[in-house]
Tab-separated table of C-alpha atoms in Angstrom:
chain	number	residue	atom	x	y	z
O	1	MET	CA	77.471	-41.237	-8.532
O	2	LEU	CA	78.534	-39.815	-5.178
O	3	PRO	CA	76.117	-42.035	-3.250
O	4	ALA	CA	77.501	-44.978	-5.277
O	5	ALA	CA	81.035	-44.025	-4.214
O	6	THR	CA	79.880	-43.950	-0.627
O	7	ALA	CA	78.258	-47.361	-1.083
O	8	ILE	CA	81.577	-48.808	-2.322
O	9	ALA	CA	83.311	-47.452	0.775
O	10	ALA	CA	80.563	-48.892	3.016
O	11	TRP	CA	80.901	-52.359	1.381
O	12	LEU	CA	84.651	-52.397	1.963
O	13	LEU	CA	84.309	-51.098	5.482
O	14	ALA	CA	81.673	-53.690	6.379
O	15	ALA	CA	83.917	-56.423	4.970
O	16	ARG	CA	86.814	-55.057	7.046
O	17	ALA	CA	88.906	-54.653	3.910
O	18	TRP	CA	90.741	-51.817	5.574
O	19	ARG	CA	93.495	-51.357	3.012
O	20	SER	CA	91.088	-51.378	0.071
O	21	PHE	CA	88.811	-48.958	1.949
O	22	TRP	CA	91.578	-46.390	2.502
O	23	VAL	CA	92.957	-46.814	-1.028
O	24	TRP	CA	89.508	-46.135	-2.437
O	25	CYS	CA	88.934	-43.119	-0.234
O	26	LEU	CA	92.330	-41.597	-1.079
O	27	LEU	CA	92.145	-42.258	-4.805
O	28	PHE	CA	88.581	-41.114	-5.313
O	29	GLY	CA	88.891	-38.230	-2.851
O	30	GLY	CA	92.019	-37.024	-4.564
O	31	ALA	CA	90.315	-37.148	-7.975
O	32	LEU	CA	87.354	-35.160	-6.638
O	33	LEU	CA	89.719	-32.499	-5.341
O	34	LEU	CA	91.512	-32.270	-8.692
O	35	VAL	CA	88.243	-31.848	-10.532
O	36	ALA	CA	87.027	-29.188	-8.098
O	37	ALA	CA	90.412	-27.379	-8.176
O	38	SER	CA	90.401	-27.234	-11.987
O	39	LYS	CA	86.906	-25.739	-12.077
O	40	ILE	CA	87.598	-23.275	-9.309
O	41	ALA	CA	90.777	-22.209	-11.106
O	42	PHE	CA	88.793	-21.358	-14.219
O	43	VAL	CA	85.742	-19.854	-12.484
O	44	GLY	CA	87.864	-17.760	-10.177
O	45	TRP	CA	90.944	-16.843	-12.227
O	46	GLY	CA	90.121	-17.895	-15.801
O	47	ILE	CA	92.820	-20.556	-15.797
O	48	GLY	CA	92.345	-23.028	-18.611
O	49	ILE	CA	93.723	-24.155	-21.979
O	50	GLU	CA	92.048	-22.074	-24.639
O	51	THR	CA	93.474	-23.990	-27.593
O	52	LEU	CA	91.885	-27.203	-26.250
O	53	ASP	CA	88.706	-25.499	-25.016
O	54	PHE	CA	89.584	-26.843	-21.583
O	55	LYS	CA	88.004	-25.123	-18.564
O	56	GLY	CA	88.095	-27.959	-16.060
O	57	PHE	CA	87.883	-31.767	-15.819
O	58	SER	CA	84.416	-33.197	-16.375
O	59	GLY	CA	83.252	-34.393	-12.979
O	60	HIS	CA	80.524	-36.569	-14.460
O	61	ALA	CA	83.044	-38.347	-16.723
O	62	MET	CA	85.514	-38.813	-13.878
O	63	ARG	CA	82.971	-40.229	-11.443
O	64	ALA	CA	81.424	-42.549	-14.045
O	65	ALA	CA	84.814	-43.967	-15.062
O	66	ALA	CA	85.943	-44.431	-11.464
O	67	ILE	CA	82.755	-45.818	-10.011
O	68	ILE	CA	80.773	-47.819	-12.611
O	69	PRO	CA	83.556	-50.362	-13.414
O	70	LEU	CA	84.168	-50.909	-9.682
O	71	LEU	CA	80.498	-51.616	-9.018
O	72	PHE	CA	80.658	-54.472	-11.533
O	73	TYR	CA	84.075	-55.586	-10.260
O	74	LEU	CA	83.129	-55.685	-6.560
O	75	VAL	CA	79.716	-57.318	-7.064
O	76	LEU	CA	81.536	-60.164	-8.859
O	77	GLN	CA	84.389	-60.234	-6.376
O	78	GLN	CA	84.168	-63.960	-5.724
O	79	GLN	CA	84.156	-64.912	-9.400
O	80	THR	CA	87.226	-65.778	-11.488
O	81	PRO	CA	89.733	-63.015	-12.371
O	82	GLN	CA	88.593	-63.218	-16.011
O	83	ILE	CA	84.966	-62.579	-15.087
O	84	ARG	CA	85.869	-59.751	-12.679
O	85	LEU	CA	88.072	-57.976	-15.179
O	86	THR	CA	85.662	-58.483	-18.069
O	87	ALA	CA	82.921	-56.892	-15.953
O	88	ALA	CA	85.233	-53.962	-15.160
O	89	VAL	CA	85.996	-53.471	-18.872
O	90	PHE	CA	82.264	-53.438	-19.612
O	91	GLY	CA	81.880	-50.745	-16.933
O	92	VAL	CA	84.700	-48.730	-18.510
O	93	CYS	CA	82.904	-48.852	-21.883
O	94	PHE	CA	79.677	-47.720	-20.237
O	95	ALA	CA	81.556	-44.798	-18.676
O	96	VAL	CA	82.718	-43.822	-22.215
O	97	LEU	CA	79.041	-43.401	-23.176
O	98	VAL	CA	78.468	-41.190	-20.109
O	99	SER	CA	81.454	-39.069	-21.074
O	100	LEU	CA	80.235	-38.848	-24.646
O	101	SER	CA	76.841	-37.641	-23.432
O	102	ARG	CA	78.470	-34.665	-21.666
O	103	VAL	CA	79.877	-33.556	-25.035
O	104	LEU	CA	76.718	-34.200	-27.044
O	105	LEU	CA	74.639	-32.291	-24.516
O	106	ASP	CA	77.118	-29.359	-24.692
O	107	PHE	CA	78.036	-29.478	-21.023
O	108	HIS	CA	81.719	-30.101	-21.727
O	109	SER	CA	84.219	-29.898	-24.552
O	110	VAL	CA	85.908	-33.041	-25.858
O	111	SER	CA	89.088	-32.260	-23.936
O	112	GLU	CA	87.203	-31.827	-20.674
O	113	ALA	CA	85.244	-35.084	-21.080
O	114	VAL	CA	88.266	-37.131	-22.224
O	115	SER	CA	90.534	-35.839	-19.446
O	116	GLY	CA	87.811	-36.524	-16.835
O	117	TRP	CA	87.338	-40.040	-18.193
O	118	LEU	CA	91.098	-40.692	-18.149
O	119	MET	CA	91.327	-39.524	-14.564
O	120	GLY	CA	88.459	-41.719	-13.431
O	121	THR	CA	89.772	-44.712	-15.330
O	122	SER	CA	93.154	-44.211	-13.665
O	123	VAL	CA	91.476	-44.262	-10.247
O	124	CYS	CA	89.561	-47.442	-11.212
O	125	LEU	CA	92.623	-49.240	-12.564
O	126	ALA	CA	94.823	-48.247	-9.616
O	127	PHE	CA	92.233	-49.639	-7.204
O	128	ILE	CA	91.827	-52.886	-9.150
O	129	TRP	CA	95.603	-53.255	-9.415
O	130	GLN	CA	95.993	-53.249	-5.616
O	131	ALA	CA	92.785	-55.257	-5.019
O	132	GLU	CA	93.986	-58.114	-7.214
O	133	ARG	CA	96.991	-58.493	-4.939
O	134	LEU	CA	94.946	-58.790	-1.733
O	135	PRO	CA	92.656	-61.487	-0.358
O	136	LYS	CA	89.186	-61.035	-1.799
O	137	PRO	CA	86.856	-59.555	0.841
O	138	SER	CA	83.575	-61.300	1.592
O	139	LEU	CA	81.106	-58.532	0.816
O	140	ASN	CA	77.761	-58.438	2.596
O	141	ARG	CA	75.143	-59.363	-0.033
O	142	ALA	CA	72.294	-57.901	2.017
O	143	LEU	CA	74.191	-54.593	2.274
O	144	ILE	CA	74.833	-54.580	-1.476
O	145	THR	CA	71.161	-55.210	-2.245
O	146	ALA	CA	70.077	-52.492	0.176
O	147	SER	CA	72.615	-50.114	-1.352
O	148	PHE	CA	71.261	-50.608	-4.857
O	149	VAL	CA	67.715	-49.970	-3.621
O	150	LEU	CA	68.859	-46.749	-1.952
O	151	LEU	CA	70.847	-45.733	-5.055
O	152	LEU	CA	67.709	-46.204	-7.147
O	153	ALA	CA	65.796	-43.978	-4.769
O	154	ALA	CA	68.603	-41.398	-4.737
O	155	SER	CA	68.440	-41.150	-8.524
O	156	PHE	CA	65.099	-39.363	-8.107
O	157	ALA	CA	66.405	-36.940	-5.492
O	158	ARG	CA	67.334	-33.363	-6.189
O	159	PRO	CA	71.018	-33.180	-7.224
O	160	VAL	CA	73.580	-31.489	-5.004
O	161	PRO	CA	74.236	-27.897	-6.275
O	162	THR	CA	77.917	-28.549	-6.936
O	163	GLN	CA	78.221	-25.759	-9.515
O	164	TRP	CA	76.915	-23.240	-7.001
O	165	LEU	CA	79.416	-24.512	-4.407
O	166	ILE	CA	82.245	-24.103	-6.927
O	167	GLU	CA	81.174	-20.537	-7.787
O	168	GLU	CA	80.808	-19.613	-4.122
O	169	THR	CA	84.249	-21.095	-3.312
O	170	ALA	CA	85.849	-19.259	-6.247
O	171	GLN	CA	84.277	-16.003	-5.111
O	172	LEU	CA	85.449	-16.543	-1.580
O	173	LEU	CA	89.026	-17.208	-2.710
O	174	THR	CA	89.258	-14.423	-5.258
O	175	GLY	CA	87.103	-11.789	-3.582
O	176	HIS	CA	85.161	-11.033	-6.778
O	177	ALA	CA	82.182	-12.438	-8.665
O	178	ALA	CA	82.761	-15.787	-10.334
O	179	MET	CA	83.431	-15.958	-14.048
O	180	ALA	CA	81.366	-18.130	-16.407
O	181	ALA	CA	81.312	-21.720	-15.175
O	182	PRO	CA	82.371	-24.541	-17.508
O	183	SER	CA	78.946	-26.236	-17.383
O	184	HIS	CA	77.323	-23.009	-18.560
O	185	ARG	CA	79.866	-22.211	-21.267
O	186	HIS	CA	77.492	-22.422	-24.221
O	187	ALA	CA	74.764	-20.441	-22.498
O	188	VAL	CA	77.288	-17.722	-21.703
O	189	GLU	CA	78.637	-17.701	-25.251
O	190	LYS	CA	75.126	-17.387	-26.686
O	191	SER	CA	74.292	-14.577	-24.234
O	192	SER	CA	77.410	-12.715	-25.292
O	193	GLU	CA	76.489	-13.108	-28.960
O	194	ARG	CA	73.054	-11.635	-28.290
O	195	LEU	CA	74.620	-8.625	-26.543
O	196	GLU	CA	76.950	-8.043	-29.461
O	197	ASN	CA	74.234	-8.687	-32.038
O	198	PRO	CA	70.897	-7.559	-30.532
O	199	ARG	CA	68.977	-8.460	-33.672
O	200	THR	CA	70.130	-12.093	-33.544
O	201	PRO	CA	67.130	-14.311	-32.462
Protein backbone atom coordinates (compact mmCIF):
# COMPACT_ATOMS: atom_id res chain seq x y z
CA MET A 1 0.00 0.00 0.00
CA LEU A 2 2.84 2.44 0.66
CA PRO A 3 4.10 2.21 -2.94
CA ALA A 4 0.50 2.84 -4.05
CA ALA A 5 0.36 5.96 -1.87
CA THR A 6 3.60 7.12 -3.49
CA ALA A 7 2.12 6.44 -6.93
CA ILE A 8 -0.90 8.64 -6.13
CA ALA A 9 1.44 11.45 -5.11
CA ALA A 10 3.46 10.97 -8.32
CA TRP A 11 0.31 11.13 -10.48
CA LEU A 12 -0.77 14.39 -8.88
CA LEU A 13 2.71 15.85 -9.06
CA ALA A 14 3.10 14.96 -12.74
CA ALA A 15 -0.31 16.55 -13.45
CA ARG A 16 0.81 19.68 -11.58
CA ALA A 17 -2.18 19.37 -9.28
CA TRP A 18 -0.19 21.10 -6.55
CA ARG A 19 -3.00 21.62 -4.05
CA SER A 20 -4.25 18.04 -4.32
CA PHE A 21 -0.67 16.79 -4.03
CA TRP A 22 -0.04 18.63 -0.77
CA VAL A 23 -3.47 17.77 0.63
CA TRP A 24 -2.80 14.08 -0.04
CA CYS A 25 0.68 14.19 1.49
CA LEU A 26 -0.54 15.98 4.62
CA LEU A 27 -3.64 13.82 5.13
CA PHE A 28 -1.98 10.47 4.50
CA GLY A 29 1.25 11.43 6.23
CA GLY A 30 -0.68 12.60 9.28
CA ALA A 31 -2.63 9.32 9.40
CA LEU A 32 0.60 7.31 9.19
CA LEU A 33 2.02 9.27 12.10
CA LEU A 34 -1.11 8.65 14.20
CA VAL A 35 -0.96 4.90 13.51
CA ALA A 36 2.74 4.76 14.37
CA ALA A 37 2.26 6.88 17.51
CA SER A 38 -0.56 4.64 18.79
CA LYS A 39 1.57 1.51 18.34
CA ILE A 40 4.68 3.07 19.85
CA ALA A 41 2.59 4.23 22.83
CA PHE A 42 1.48 0.66 23.50
CA VAL A 43 4.78 -1.07 22.73
CA GLY A 44 6.77 1.43 24.76
CA TRP A 45 4.46 2.39 27.61
CA GLY A 46 1.55 -0.07 27.48
CA ILE A 47 -0.91 2.69 26.62
CA GLY A 48 -4.14 1.28 25.20
CA ILE A 49 -7.79 0.66 25.98
CA GLU A 50 -8.06 -2.70 27.70
CA THR A 51 -11.86 -2.83 27.70
CA LEU A 52 -11.87 -2.52 23.90
CA ASP A 53 -8.79 -4.68 23.38
CA PHE A 54 -7.23 -1.66 21.64
CA LYS A 55 -3.45 -1.56 21.37
CA GLY A 56 -3.05 0.64 18.32
CA PHE A 57 -4.76 1.54 15.04
CA SER A 58 -4.54 -1.10 12.32
CA GLY A 59 -2.11 0.26 9.75
CA HIS A 60 -3.30 -2.20 7.10
CA ALA A 61 -6.92 -1.12 7.56
CA MET A 62 -6.02 2.57 7.52
CA ARG A 63 -3.87 2.33 4.39
CA ALA A 64 -6.42 0.19 2.52
CA ALA A 65 -9.29 2.57 3.31
CA ALA A 66 -7.28 5.66 2.39
CA ILE A 67 -5.63 4.36 -0.78
CA ILE A 68 -7.83 1.80 -2.56
CA PRO A 69 -10.87 4.10 -3.06
CA LEU A 70 -8.60 6.88 -4.33
CA LEU A 71 -6.97 4.60 -6.89
CA PHE A 72 -10.42 3.96 -8.41
CA TYR A 73 -11.43 7.61 -8.05
CA LEU A 74 -8.32 9.04 -9.71
CA VAL A 75 -8.16 6.51 -12.55
CA LEU A 76 -11.73 7.57 -13.45
CA GLN A 77 -11.02 11.25 -12.88
CA GLN A 78 -12.36 12.36 -16.26
CA GLN A 79 -15.64 10.45 -15.91
CA THR A 80 -18.90 11.83 -14.49
CA PRO A 81 -19.14 12.58 -10.75
CA GLN A 82 -21.53 9.64 -10.34
CA ILE A 83 -19.02 7.20 -11.87
CA ARG A 84 -16.12 8.61 -9.84
CA LEU A 85 -17.96 8.44 -6.55
CA THR A 86 -19.43 5.00 -7.26
CA ALA A 87 -15.92 3.73 -7.93
CA ALA A 88 -14.75 5.27 -4.65
CA VAL A 89 -17.59 3.58 -2.75
CA PHE A 90 -16.60 0.26 -4.32
CA GLY A 91 -13.05 0.87 -3.09
CA VAL A 92 -14.31 1.63 0.42
CA CYS A 93 -16.20 -1.68 0.47
CA PHE A 94 -13.08 -3.51 -0.68
CA ALA A 95 -11.16 -1.86 2.16
CA VAL A 96 -13.77 -3.26 4.57
CA LEU A 97 -12.79 -6.75 3.44
CA VAL A 98 -9.11 -5.97 4.03
CA SER A 99 -9.93 -4.73 7.53
CA LEU A 100 -12.03 -7.81 8.21
CA SER A 101 -9.12 -10.03 7.18
CA ARG A 102 -6.91 -8.45 9.86
CA VAL A 103 -9.44 -9.58 12.49
CA LEU A 104 -10.01 -13.05 11.04
CA LEU A 105 -6.25 -13.66 10.83
CA ASP A 106 -5.87 -12.55 14.50
CA PHE A 107 -3.53 -9.68 13.71
CA HIS A 108 -5.88 -7.07 15.20
CA SER A 109 -8.92 -6.82 17.44
CA VAL A 110 -12.22 -5.50 16.08
CA SER A 111 -11.64 -2.09 17.69
CA GLU A 112 -8.18 -1.77 16.12
CA ALA A 113 -9.40 -2.74 12.63
CA VAL A 114 -12.53 -0.56 12.77
CA SER A 115 -10.68 2.49 14.08
CA GLY A 116 -7.98 2.06 11.41
CA TRP A 117 -10.63 1.76 8.71
CA LEU A 118 -12.44 4.85 9.98
CA MET A 119 -9.22 6.85 9.95
CA GLY A 120 -8.36 5.78 6.41
CA THR A 121 -11.88 6.44 5.18
CA SER A 122 -11.73 9.92 6.71
CA VAL A 123 -8.50 10.61 4.82
CA CYS A 124 -10.09 9.37 1.60
CA LEU A 125 -13.31 11.37 2.01
CA ALA A 126 -11.42 14.55 2.98
CA PHE A 127 -9.29 14.27 -0.15
CA ILE A 128 -12.29 13.62 -2.41
CA TRP A 129 -14.21 16.50 -0.80
CA GLN A 130 -11.50 18.98 -1.77
CA ALA A 131 -10.79 17.33 -5.14
CA GLU A 132 -14.42 17.69 -6.23
CA ARG A 133 -14.11 21.45 -5.78
CA LEU A 134 -11.01 21.78 -7.98
CA PRO A 135 -10.46 21.47 -11.74
CA LYS A 136 -9.91 17.82 -12.63
CA PRO A 137 -6.22 17.19 -13.33
CA SER A 138 -5.22 15.52 -16.58
CA LEU A 139 -3.40 12.47 -15.28
CA ASN A 140 -0.66 10.88 -17.37
CA ARG A 141 -2.07 7.54 -18.58
CA ALA A 142 1.37 6.17 -19.40
CA LEU A 143 2.52 6.98 -15.86
CA ILE A 144 -0.57 5.29 -14.39
CA THR A 145 0.02 2.15 -16.44
CA ALA A 146 3.70 2.06 -15.47
CA SER A 147 2.75 2.57 -11.83
CA PHE A 148 0.40 -0.42 -11.82
CA VAL A 149 3.10 -2.59 -13.40
CA LEU A 150 5.56 -1.51 -10.71
CA LEU A 151 2.96 -2.03 -7.97
CA LEU A 152 2.37 -5.56 -9.22
CA ALA A 153 6.11 -6.21 -9.07
CA ALA A 154 6.34 -4.62 -5.61
CA SER A 155 3.69 -7.03 -4.30
CA PHE A 156 6.27 -9.82 -4.61
CA ALA A 157 8.98 -7.86 -2.80
CA ARG A 158 9.93 -8.40 0.81
CA PRO A 159 7.77 -6.20 3.07
CA VAL A 160 9.30 -3.34 5.02
CA PRO A 161 9.92 -4.43 8.66
CA THR A 162 7.61 -1.80 10.11
CA GLN A 163 7.00 -3.74 13.33
CA TRP A 164 10.73 -3.91 13.98
CA LEU A 165 11.02 -0.16 13.38
CA ILE A 166 8.19 0.49 15.85
CA GLU A 167 9.81 -1.70 18.51
CA GLU A 168 13.21 -0.06 17.98
CA THR A 169 11.67 3.43 18.18
CA ALA A 170 9.77 2.51 21.36
CA GLN A 171 12.94 1.14 22.93
CA LEU A 172 14.86 4.27 21.96
CA LEU A 173 12.21 6.54 23.50
CA THR A 174 11.65 4.55 26.68
CA GLY A 175 15.14 3.22 27.28
CA HIS A 176 13.92 -0.32 27.94
CA ALA A 177 12.96 -3.38 25.91
CA ALA A 178 9.72 -3.11 23.98
CA MET A 179 6.56 -4.73 25.29
CA ALA A 180 4.48 -7.14 23.23
CA ALA A 181 3.56 -5.60 19.89
CA PRO A 182 -0.08 -5.45 18.77
CA SER A 183 0.51 -7.65 15.70
CA HIS A 184 1.95 -10.37 17.93
CA ARG A 185 -0.69 -10.17 20.64
CA HIS A 186 -2.08 -13.67 20.19
CA ALA A 187 1.35 -15.26 19.99
CA VAL A 188 2.35 -13.50 23.19
CA GLU A 189 -0.86 -14.53 24.95
CA LYS A 190 -0.35 -18.16 23.96
CA SER A 191 3.27 -18.07 25.10
CA SER A 192 2.19 -16.71 28.46
CA GLU A 193 -0.40 -19.46 28.80
CA ARG A 194 2.24 -22.10 28.14
CA LEU A 195 4.49 -20.60 30.83
CA GLU A 196 1.65 -20.62 33.33
CA ASN A 197 0.48 -24.10 32.29
CA PRO A 198 3.54 -26.07 31.13
CA ARG A 199 1.46 -29.16 30.42
CA THR A 200 -0.77 -27.32 27.94
CA PRO A 201 0.10 -28.48 24.37
